Coordinates of C-alpha atoms in Angstrom, one line a residue:
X16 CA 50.7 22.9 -2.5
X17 CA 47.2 24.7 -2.1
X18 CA 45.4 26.6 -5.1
X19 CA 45.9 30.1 -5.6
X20 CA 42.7 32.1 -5.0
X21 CA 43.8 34.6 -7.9
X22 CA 44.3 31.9 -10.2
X23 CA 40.8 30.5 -9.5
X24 CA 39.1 33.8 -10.1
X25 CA 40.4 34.7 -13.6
X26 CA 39.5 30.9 -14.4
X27 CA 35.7 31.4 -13.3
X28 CA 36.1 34.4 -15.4
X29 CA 37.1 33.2 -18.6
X30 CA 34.2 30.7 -18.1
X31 CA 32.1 33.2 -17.7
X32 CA 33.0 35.6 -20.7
X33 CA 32.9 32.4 -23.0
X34 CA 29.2 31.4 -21.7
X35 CA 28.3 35.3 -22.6
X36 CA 29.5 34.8 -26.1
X37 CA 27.9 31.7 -26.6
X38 CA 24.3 33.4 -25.6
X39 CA 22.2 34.4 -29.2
X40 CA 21.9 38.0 -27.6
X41 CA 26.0 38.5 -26.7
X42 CA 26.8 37.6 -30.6
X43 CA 23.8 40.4 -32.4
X44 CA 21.3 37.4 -32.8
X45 CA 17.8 37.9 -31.8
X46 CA 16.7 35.8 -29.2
X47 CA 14.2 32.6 -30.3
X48 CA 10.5 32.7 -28.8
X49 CA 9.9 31.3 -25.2
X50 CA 7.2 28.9 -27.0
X51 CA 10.0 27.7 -29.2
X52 CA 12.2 26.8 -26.4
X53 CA 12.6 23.0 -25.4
X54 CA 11.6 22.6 -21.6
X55 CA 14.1 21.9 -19.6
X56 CA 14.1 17.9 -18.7
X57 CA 15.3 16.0 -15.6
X58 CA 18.2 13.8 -16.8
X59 CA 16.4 10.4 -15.0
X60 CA 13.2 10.4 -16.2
X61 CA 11.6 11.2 -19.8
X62 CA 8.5 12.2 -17.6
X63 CA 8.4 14.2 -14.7
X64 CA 8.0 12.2 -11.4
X65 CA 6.8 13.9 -8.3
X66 CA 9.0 12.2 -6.0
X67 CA 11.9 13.3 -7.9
X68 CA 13.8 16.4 -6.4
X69 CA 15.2 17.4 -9.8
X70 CA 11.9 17.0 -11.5
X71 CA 10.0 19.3 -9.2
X72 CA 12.9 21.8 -10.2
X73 CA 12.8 21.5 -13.2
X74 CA 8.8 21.9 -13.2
X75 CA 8.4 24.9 -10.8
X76 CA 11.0 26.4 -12.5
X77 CA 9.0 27.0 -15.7
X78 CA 6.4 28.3 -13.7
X79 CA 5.9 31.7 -11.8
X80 CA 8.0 32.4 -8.7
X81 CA 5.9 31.3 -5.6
X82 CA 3.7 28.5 -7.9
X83 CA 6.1 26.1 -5.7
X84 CA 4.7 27.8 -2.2
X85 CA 1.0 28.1 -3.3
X86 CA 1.1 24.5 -4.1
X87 CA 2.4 23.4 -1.1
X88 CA 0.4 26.0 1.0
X89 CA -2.6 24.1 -0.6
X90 CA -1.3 20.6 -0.2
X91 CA -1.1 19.2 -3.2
X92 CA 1.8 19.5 -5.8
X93 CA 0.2 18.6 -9.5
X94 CA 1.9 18.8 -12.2
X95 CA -1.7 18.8 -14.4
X96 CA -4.8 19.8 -12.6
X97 CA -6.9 18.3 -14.9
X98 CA -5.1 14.7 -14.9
X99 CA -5.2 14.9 -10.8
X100 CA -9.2 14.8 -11.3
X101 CA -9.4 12.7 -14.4
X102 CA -7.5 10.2 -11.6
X103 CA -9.4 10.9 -8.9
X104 CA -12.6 10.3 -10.8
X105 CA -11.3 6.5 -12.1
X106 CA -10.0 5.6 -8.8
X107 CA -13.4 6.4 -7.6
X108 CA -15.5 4.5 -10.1
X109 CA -13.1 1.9 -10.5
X110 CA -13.3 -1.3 -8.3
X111 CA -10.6 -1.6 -5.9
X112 CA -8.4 -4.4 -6.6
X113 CA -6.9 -6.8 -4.2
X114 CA -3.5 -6.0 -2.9
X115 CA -1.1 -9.2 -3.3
X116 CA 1.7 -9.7 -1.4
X117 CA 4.3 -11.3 -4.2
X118 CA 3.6 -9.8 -7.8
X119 CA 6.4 -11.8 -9.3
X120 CA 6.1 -15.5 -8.0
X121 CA 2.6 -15.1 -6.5
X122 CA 3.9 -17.4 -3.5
X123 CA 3.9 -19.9 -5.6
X124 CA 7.7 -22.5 -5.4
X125 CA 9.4 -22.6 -8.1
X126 CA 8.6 -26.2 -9.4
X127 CA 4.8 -25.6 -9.4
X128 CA 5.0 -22.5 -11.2
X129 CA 7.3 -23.8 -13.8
X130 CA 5.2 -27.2 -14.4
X131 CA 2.1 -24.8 -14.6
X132 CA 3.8 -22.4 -17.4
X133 CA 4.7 -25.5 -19.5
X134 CA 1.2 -26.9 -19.1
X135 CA -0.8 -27.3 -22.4
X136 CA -3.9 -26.3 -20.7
X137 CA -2.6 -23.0 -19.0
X138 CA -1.4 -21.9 -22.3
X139 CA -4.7 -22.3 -24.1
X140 CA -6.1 -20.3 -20.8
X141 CA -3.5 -17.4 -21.8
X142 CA -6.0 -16.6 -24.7
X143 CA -8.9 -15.9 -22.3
X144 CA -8.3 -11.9 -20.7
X145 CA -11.7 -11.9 -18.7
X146 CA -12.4 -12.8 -15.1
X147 CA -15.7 -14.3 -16.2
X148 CA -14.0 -16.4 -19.1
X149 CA -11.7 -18.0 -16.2
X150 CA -14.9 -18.8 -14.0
X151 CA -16.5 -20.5 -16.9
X152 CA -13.4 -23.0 -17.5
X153 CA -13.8 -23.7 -13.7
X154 CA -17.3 -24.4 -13.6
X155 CA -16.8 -27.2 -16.9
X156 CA -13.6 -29.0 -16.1
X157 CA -12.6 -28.3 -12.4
X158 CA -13.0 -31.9 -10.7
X159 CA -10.7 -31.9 -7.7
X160 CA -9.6 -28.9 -5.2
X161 CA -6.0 -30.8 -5.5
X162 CA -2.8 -29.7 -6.3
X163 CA -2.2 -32.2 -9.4
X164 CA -4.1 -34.5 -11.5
X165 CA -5.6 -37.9 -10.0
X166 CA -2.4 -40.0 -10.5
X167 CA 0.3 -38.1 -11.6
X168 CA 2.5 -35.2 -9.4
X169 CA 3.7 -33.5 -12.6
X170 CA 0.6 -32.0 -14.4
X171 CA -1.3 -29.7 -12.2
X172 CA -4.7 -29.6 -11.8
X173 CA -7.3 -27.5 -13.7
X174 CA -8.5 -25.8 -10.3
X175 CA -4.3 -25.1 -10.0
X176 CA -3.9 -23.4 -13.4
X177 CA -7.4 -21.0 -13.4
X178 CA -6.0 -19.8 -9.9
X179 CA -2.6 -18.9 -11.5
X180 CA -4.2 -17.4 -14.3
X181 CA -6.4 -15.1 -12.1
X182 CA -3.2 -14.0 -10.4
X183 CA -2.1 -12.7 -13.7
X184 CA -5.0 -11.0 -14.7
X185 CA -5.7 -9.6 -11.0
X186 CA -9.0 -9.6 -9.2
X187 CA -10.8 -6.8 -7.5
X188 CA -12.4 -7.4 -3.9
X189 CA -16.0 -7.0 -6.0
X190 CA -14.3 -10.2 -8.4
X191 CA -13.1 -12.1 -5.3
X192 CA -16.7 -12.1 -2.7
X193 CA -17.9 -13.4 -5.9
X194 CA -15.8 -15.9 -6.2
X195 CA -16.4 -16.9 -2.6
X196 CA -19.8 -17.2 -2.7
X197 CA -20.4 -18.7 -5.6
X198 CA -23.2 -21.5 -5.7
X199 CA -22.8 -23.1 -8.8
X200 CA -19.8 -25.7 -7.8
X201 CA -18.0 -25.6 -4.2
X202 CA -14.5 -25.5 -6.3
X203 CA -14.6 -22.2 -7.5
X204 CA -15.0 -21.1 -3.6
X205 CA -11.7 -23.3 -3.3
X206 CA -9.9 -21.2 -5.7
X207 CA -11.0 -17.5 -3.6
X208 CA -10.0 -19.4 -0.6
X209 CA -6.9 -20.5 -2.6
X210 CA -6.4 -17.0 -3.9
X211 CA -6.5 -15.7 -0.4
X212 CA -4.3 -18.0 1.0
X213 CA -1.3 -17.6 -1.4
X214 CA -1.9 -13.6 -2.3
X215 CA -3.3 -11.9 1.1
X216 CA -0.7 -10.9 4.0
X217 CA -0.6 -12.9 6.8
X218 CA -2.1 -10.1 9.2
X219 CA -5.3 -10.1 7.2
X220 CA -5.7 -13.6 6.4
X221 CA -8.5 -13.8 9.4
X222 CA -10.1 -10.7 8.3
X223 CA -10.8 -12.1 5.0
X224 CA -11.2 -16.1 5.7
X225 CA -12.8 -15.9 9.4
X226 CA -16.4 -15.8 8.1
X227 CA -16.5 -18.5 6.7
X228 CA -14.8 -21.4 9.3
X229 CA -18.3 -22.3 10.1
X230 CA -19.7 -22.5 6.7
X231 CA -21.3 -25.9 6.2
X232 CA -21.6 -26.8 2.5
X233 CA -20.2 -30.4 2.2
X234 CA -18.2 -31.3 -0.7
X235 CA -15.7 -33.8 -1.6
X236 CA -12.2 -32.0 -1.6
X237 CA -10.3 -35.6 -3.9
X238 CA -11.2 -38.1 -6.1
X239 CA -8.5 -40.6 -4.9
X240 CA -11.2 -40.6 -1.9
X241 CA -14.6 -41.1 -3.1
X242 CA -17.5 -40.7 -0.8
X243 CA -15.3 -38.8 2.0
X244 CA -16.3 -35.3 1.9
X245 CA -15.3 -32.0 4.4
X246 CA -17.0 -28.7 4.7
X247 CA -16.4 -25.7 3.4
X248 CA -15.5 -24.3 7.0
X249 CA -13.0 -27.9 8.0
X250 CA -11.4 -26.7 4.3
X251 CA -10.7 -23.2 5.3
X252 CA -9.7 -24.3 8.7
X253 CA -7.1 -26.5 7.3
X254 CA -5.8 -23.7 5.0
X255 CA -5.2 -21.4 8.0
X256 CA -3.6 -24.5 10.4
X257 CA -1.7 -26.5 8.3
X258 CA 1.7 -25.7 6.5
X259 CA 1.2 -28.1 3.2
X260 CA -1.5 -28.3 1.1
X261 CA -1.5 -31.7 -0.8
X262 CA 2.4 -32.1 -0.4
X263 CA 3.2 -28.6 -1.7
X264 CA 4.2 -26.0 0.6
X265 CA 1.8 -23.0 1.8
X266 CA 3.0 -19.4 2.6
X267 CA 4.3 -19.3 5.7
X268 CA 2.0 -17.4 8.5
X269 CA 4.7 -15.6 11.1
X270 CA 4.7 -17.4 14.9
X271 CA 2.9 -14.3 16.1
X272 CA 0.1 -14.0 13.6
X273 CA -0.4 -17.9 14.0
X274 CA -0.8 -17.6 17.9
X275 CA -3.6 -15.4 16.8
X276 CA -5.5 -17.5 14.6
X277 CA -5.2 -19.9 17.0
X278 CA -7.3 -18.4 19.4
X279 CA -10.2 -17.7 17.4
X280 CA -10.0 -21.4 15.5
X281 CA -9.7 -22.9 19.4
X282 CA -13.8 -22.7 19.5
X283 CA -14.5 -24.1 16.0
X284 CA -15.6 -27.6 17.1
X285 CA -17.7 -25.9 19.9
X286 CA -19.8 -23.9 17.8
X287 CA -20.0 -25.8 14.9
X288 CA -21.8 -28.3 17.3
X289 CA -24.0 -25.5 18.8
X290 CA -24.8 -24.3 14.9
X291 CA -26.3 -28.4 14.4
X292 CA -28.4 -27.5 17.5
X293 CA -29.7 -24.6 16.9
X294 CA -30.7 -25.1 13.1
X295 CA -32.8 -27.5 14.5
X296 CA -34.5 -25.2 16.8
X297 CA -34.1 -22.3 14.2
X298 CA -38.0 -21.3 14.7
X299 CA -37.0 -20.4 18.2
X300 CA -34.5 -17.7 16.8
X301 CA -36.6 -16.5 14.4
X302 CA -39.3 -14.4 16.9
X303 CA -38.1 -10.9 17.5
X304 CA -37.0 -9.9 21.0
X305 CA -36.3 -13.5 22.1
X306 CA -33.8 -13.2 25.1
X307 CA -30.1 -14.7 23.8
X308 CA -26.8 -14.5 25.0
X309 CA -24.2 -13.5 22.0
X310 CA -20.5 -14.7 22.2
X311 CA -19.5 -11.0 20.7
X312 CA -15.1 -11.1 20.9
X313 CA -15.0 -15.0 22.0
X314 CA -14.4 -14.8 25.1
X315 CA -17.8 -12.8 27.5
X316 CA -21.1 -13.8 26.3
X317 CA -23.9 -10.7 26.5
X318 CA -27.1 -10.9 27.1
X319 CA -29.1 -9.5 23.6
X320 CA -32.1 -9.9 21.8
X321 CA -33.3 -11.3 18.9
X322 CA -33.8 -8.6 16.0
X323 CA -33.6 -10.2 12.8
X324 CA -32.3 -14.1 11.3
X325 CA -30.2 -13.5 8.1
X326 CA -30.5 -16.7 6.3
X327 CA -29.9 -15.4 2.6
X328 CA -26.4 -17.8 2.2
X329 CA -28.3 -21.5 4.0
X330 CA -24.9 -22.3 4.4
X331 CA -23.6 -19.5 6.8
X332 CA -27.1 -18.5 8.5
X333 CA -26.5 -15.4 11.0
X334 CA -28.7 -13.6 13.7
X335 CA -28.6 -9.8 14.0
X336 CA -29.0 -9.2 18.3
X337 CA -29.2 -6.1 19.6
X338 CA -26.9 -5.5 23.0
X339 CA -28.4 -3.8 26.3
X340 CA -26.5 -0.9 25.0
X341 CA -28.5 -0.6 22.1
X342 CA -26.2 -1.5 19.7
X343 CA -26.7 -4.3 17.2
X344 CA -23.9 -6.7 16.2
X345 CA -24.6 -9.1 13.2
X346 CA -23.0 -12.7 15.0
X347 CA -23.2 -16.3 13.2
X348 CA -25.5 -18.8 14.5
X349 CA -23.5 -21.3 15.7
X350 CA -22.4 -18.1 18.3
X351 CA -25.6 -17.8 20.4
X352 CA -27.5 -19.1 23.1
X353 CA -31.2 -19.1 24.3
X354 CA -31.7 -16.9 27.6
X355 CA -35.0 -18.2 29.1
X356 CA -36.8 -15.7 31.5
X357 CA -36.6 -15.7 35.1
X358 CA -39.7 -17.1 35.8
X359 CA -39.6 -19.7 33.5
X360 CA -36.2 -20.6 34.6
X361 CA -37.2 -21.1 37.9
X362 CA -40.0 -23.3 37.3
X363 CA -38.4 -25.2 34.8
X364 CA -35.5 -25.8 37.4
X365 CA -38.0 -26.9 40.5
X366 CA -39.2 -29.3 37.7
X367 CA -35.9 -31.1 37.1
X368 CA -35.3 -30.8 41.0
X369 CA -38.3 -33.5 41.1
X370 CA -37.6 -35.4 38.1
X371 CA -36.0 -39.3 39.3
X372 CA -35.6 -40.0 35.3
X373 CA -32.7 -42.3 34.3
X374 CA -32.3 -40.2 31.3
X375 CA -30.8 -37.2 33.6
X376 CA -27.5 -39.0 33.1
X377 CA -27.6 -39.4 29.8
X378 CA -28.7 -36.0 28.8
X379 CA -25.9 -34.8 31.3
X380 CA -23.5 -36.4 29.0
X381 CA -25.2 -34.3 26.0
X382 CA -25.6 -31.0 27.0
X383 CA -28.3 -29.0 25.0
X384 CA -26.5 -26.6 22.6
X385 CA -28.9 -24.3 22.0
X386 CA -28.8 -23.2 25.6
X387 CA -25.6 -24.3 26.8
X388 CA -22.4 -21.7 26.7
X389 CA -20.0 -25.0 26.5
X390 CA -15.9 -25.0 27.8
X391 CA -14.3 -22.0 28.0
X392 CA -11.7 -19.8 25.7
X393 CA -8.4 -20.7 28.1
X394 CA -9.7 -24.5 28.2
X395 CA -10.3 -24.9 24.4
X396 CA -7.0 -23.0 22.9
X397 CA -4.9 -25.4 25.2
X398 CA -7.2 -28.7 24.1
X399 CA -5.8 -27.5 20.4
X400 CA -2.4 -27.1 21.2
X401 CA -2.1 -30.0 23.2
X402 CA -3.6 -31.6 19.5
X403 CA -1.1 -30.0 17.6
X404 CA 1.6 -31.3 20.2
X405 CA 0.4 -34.9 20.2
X406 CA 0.5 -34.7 16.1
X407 CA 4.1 -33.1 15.9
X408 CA 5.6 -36.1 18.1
X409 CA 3.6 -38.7 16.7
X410 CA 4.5 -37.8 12.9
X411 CA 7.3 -39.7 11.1
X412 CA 10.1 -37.7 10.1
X413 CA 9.5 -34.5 8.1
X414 CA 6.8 -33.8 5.4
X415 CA 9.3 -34.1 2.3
X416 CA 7.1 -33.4 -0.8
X417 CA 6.6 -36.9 -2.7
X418 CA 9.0 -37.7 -5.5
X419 CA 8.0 -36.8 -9.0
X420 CA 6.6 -39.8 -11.2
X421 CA 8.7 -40.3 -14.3
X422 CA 7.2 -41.1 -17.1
X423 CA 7.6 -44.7 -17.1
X424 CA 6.7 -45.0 -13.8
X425 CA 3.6 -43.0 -14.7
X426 CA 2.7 -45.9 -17.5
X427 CA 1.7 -48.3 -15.0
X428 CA -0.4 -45.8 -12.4
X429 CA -4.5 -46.1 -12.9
X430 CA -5.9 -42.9 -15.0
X431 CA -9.2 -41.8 -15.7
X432 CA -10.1 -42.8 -19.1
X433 CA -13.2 -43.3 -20.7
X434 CA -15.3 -46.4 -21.4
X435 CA -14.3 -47.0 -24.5
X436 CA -10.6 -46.8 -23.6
X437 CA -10.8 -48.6 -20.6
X438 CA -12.3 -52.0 -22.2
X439 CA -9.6 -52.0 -25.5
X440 CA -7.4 -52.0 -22.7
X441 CA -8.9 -55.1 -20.8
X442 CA -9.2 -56.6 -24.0
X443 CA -5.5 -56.6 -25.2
X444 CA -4.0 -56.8 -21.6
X445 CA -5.8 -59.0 -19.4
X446 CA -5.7 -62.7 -18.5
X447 CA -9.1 -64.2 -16.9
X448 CA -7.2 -66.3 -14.5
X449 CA -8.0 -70.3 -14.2
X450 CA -10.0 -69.5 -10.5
X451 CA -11.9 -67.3 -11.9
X452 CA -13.0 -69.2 -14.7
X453 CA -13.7 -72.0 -12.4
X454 CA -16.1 -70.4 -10.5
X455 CA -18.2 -70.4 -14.0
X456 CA -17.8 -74.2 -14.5
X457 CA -21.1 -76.4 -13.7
X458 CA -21.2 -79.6 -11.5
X459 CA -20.8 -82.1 -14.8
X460 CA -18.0 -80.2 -16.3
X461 CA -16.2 -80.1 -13.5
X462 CA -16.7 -84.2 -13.5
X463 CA -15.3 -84.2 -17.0
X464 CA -12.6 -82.6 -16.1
X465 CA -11.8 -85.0 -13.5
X466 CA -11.9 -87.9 -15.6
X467 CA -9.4 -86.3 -18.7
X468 CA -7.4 -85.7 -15.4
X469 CA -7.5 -89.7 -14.3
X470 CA -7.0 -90.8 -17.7
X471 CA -4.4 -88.9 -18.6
X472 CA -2.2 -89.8 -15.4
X473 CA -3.1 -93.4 -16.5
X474 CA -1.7 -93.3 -19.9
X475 CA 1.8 -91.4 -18.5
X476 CA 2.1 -94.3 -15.6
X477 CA 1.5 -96.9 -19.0
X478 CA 4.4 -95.0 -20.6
X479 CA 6.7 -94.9 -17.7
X480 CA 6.3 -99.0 -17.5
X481 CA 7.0 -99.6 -20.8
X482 CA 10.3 -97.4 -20.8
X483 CA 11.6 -99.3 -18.1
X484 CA 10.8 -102.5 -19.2
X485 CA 12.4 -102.2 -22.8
X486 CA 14.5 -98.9 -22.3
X487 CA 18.0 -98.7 -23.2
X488 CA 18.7 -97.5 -19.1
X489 CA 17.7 -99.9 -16.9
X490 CA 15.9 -98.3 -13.7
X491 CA 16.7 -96.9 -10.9
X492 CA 17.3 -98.6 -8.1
X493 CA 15.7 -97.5 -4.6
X494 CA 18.4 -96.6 -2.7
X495 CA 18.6 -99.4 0.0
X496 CA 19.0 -97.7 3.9
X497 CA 21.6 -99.2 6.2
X498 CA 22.6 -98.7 10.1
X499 CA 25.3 -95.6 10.5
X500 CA 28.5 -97.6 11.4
X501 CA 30.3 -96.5 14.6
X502 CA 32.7 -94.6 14.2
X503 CA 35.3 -97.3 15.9
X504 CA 33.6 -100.2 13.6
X505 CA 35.4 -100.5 9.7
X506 CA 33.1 -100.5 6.7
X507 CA 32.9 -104.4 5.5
X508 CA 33.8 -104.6 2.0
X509 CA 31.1 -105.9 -0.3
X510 CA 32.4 -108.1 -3.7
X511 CA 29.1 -107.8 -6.2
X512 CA 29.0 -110.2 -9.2
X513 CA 27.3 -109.6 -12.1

């Protein structure tokens, strides 16, 4: 049952005899030019790939023997010298771009991204290739940071389908800072924080959104709630915290990575407080070498000095301290503390020793910020958890996302519409109601009125007599009440004539 080895010899060769003929040099023809030759091509790929085992092959075998080694001695295998530092040079003038997570969906569910391809608006925005171009549609017709226009769950928003474009033309971290610090309208920040949110990884969502959690710029985030406005810090706050942004679902942050942000959002509502303070007091900052205490990694505070108050963005005002190490840590306001002097500590301190004012208790109820370090790290995370606790068990059932609004249904919801619309509206639909009008009416016609009234009930009571008096039916009869009979008592019968 086995092959026989002599067998297999004369097989290999025949096949090798009938490979020499087939050579040009074996049948008398003169061999063709090495220029001529076609190179030799991996069977995968029309263009050679450097992670591809046959393509290097195929590559170094064209070359001289030991190309492959001096390559590899030096580190680098090219397969064009020239293209390597054409590349290098573009990916060194070129701005980096920002790495998203999802390059297919963008994080976005299915439903949103569908109603936002089929949306008139997005497809005139397909037209427009530059970043600037998408800013500008922003800045003129972005009204609302929410998901959907005011009355309807089935036609997103403007803000909803710039921020989908952007994910399809891509933005570089240059693109995006700008985005977040715009000034001209607080909802084109929304769409970088937006853009972070749904694109960054989870890991690095604090490394890009952590700055600003204390930024105060106050806008209002709805226009189904006018006059109630948030900051720009409570916004990015909620983005990090919560798992649903107006009804539609967020990416989801793993347990671990949300244990994290925890701890640094724990102190938010303690320094934003101490940032109130302190801007209040800002000349006091603002001397150079004034003794401080920094909250550096949110949990020690070190004693520092003034060196410098950054207040280029009024909205996110820093300090740069210098440590007793000598180095110097750039920290936002809202993160430090006056350090009075020793001597004037101690005087000050025999001086509320003295002081009998009522006002101690009150001021003890109000501590002063600006020199007060406030609860500690421990005491704060587990004040937020027990918060997020107290919310879990007091919520309803699940947050289901809200059932889409037919069209019908949608007839009868309140939409913004212009002046114009809105009175040819009034004027072909509504009724002015009789209290209303009534409310118009003067003293005397409201006496005319009565009298019609009076007369009027006169002239039916006329017409009533005169229909029983000389009507064909005579009149009813008021029926005449009598005793119940006892039951053990027999009904007297009655004989009427006439």
């Amino acid at each position: 049952g086995g092959r026989d080895p002599a067998r297999a010899m004369e097989v290999d060769y025949s096949r090798r005899d009938r490979r020499d003929e087939r050579r040009p040099d074996a049948r008398g023809e003169a061999p063709q030019p090495a220029g001529d030759e076609e190179p030799m091509r991996c069977h995968l790929h029309r263009k050679p790939q450097l992670g591809c085992k046959i393509c290097r092959r195929m590559y170094y075998s064209a070359l001289e023997p030991g190309a492959q080694k001096k390559d590899e001695r030096k580190g680098d295998k090219p397969f064009d010298r020239s293209h390597r530092d054409d590349d290098e040079l573009l990916r060194r003038h070129a701005p980096e771009a920002f790495e998203v997570t999802n390059k297919q969906t963008f994080n976005f569910n299915s439903m949103l991204r569908d109603q936002i391809l089929k949306n008139t608006y997005f497809k005139t925005l397909m037209n427009i290739d530059t970043f600037e171009g998408i800013v500008d549609q922003m800045y003129q017709y972005a009204e609302t940071a929410e998901v959907y226009g005011a009355g309807t769950t089935t036609v997103p928003s403007t803000l909803f389908c710039c921020l989908f474009r952007l994910f399809t033309i891509g933005l570089s971290y240059e693109e995006l800072q700008q985005l977040l610090d715009s000034r001209d309208q607080p909802y084109i920040r929304c769409c970088g924080f937006l853009y972070i949110r749904f694109g960054c990884a989870p890991e690095k969502l604090w490394d890009q959104l952590g700055d600003f959690c204390l930024d105060d710029q106050e806008f209002e985030p709805s226009k189904l709630q006018p006059g109630f406005t948030v900051t720009v810090g409570e916004y990015v706050e909620a983005l990090l915290m919560d798992e649903r942004y107006y009804y539609t679902a967020l990416p989801r942050i793993p347990v671990g990575v949300k244990k994290k942000i925890e701890e640094r959002l724990a102190p938010l509502p303690q320094y934003r407080r101490r940032t109130i303070a302190n801007k209040k007091g800002l000349h006091l900052f603002r001397e150079p070498g004034t003794p401080i205490e920094a909250c550096i990694d949110q949990r020690d505070w070190a004693p520092a000095t003034v060196v410098q108050v950054v207040d280029s963005v009024p909205t996110r005002i820093m300090v740069r301290v210098r440590l007793e190490d000598g180095r110097e840590e750039l920290t936002h306001l809202g993160k430090v503390i006056l350090r009075e002097r020793r001597g004037v500590a101690g005087a000050a301190g025999r001086g509320r020793s003295r002081s009998r004012s009522p006002r101690r208790t009150l001021r003890e109820g109000s501590p002063d910020w600006t020199r007060h370090r406030g609860k500690s790290q421990a005491e704060m995370l587990e004040e937020l958890r027990a918060k997020q606790r107290e919310r879990a068990v007091c919520s309803t059932g699940k947050d289901y996302a809200r059932k889409p609004i037919g069209f019908m249904s949608g007839l009868a919801l309140k939409r913004d519409v212009g002046v114009a619309s809105t009175r040819l509206r009034e004027e072909e639909t509504y009724a002015p109601r009789q209290v209303e009008h009534r409310k118009l009416m003067t003293d005397e016609d409201e006496l005319h009125l009565r009298k019609d009234r009076e007369q009027d009930l006169e002239k039916k009571q006329m017409l009533q007599q005169l229909y029983e008096k000389y009507g064909a039916a005579p009149p009813a009869q008021k029926p005449q009440t009598q005793p119940a009979a006892l039951p053990d008592e027999q009904e007297q019968e009655v004989l009427r004539l006439g």
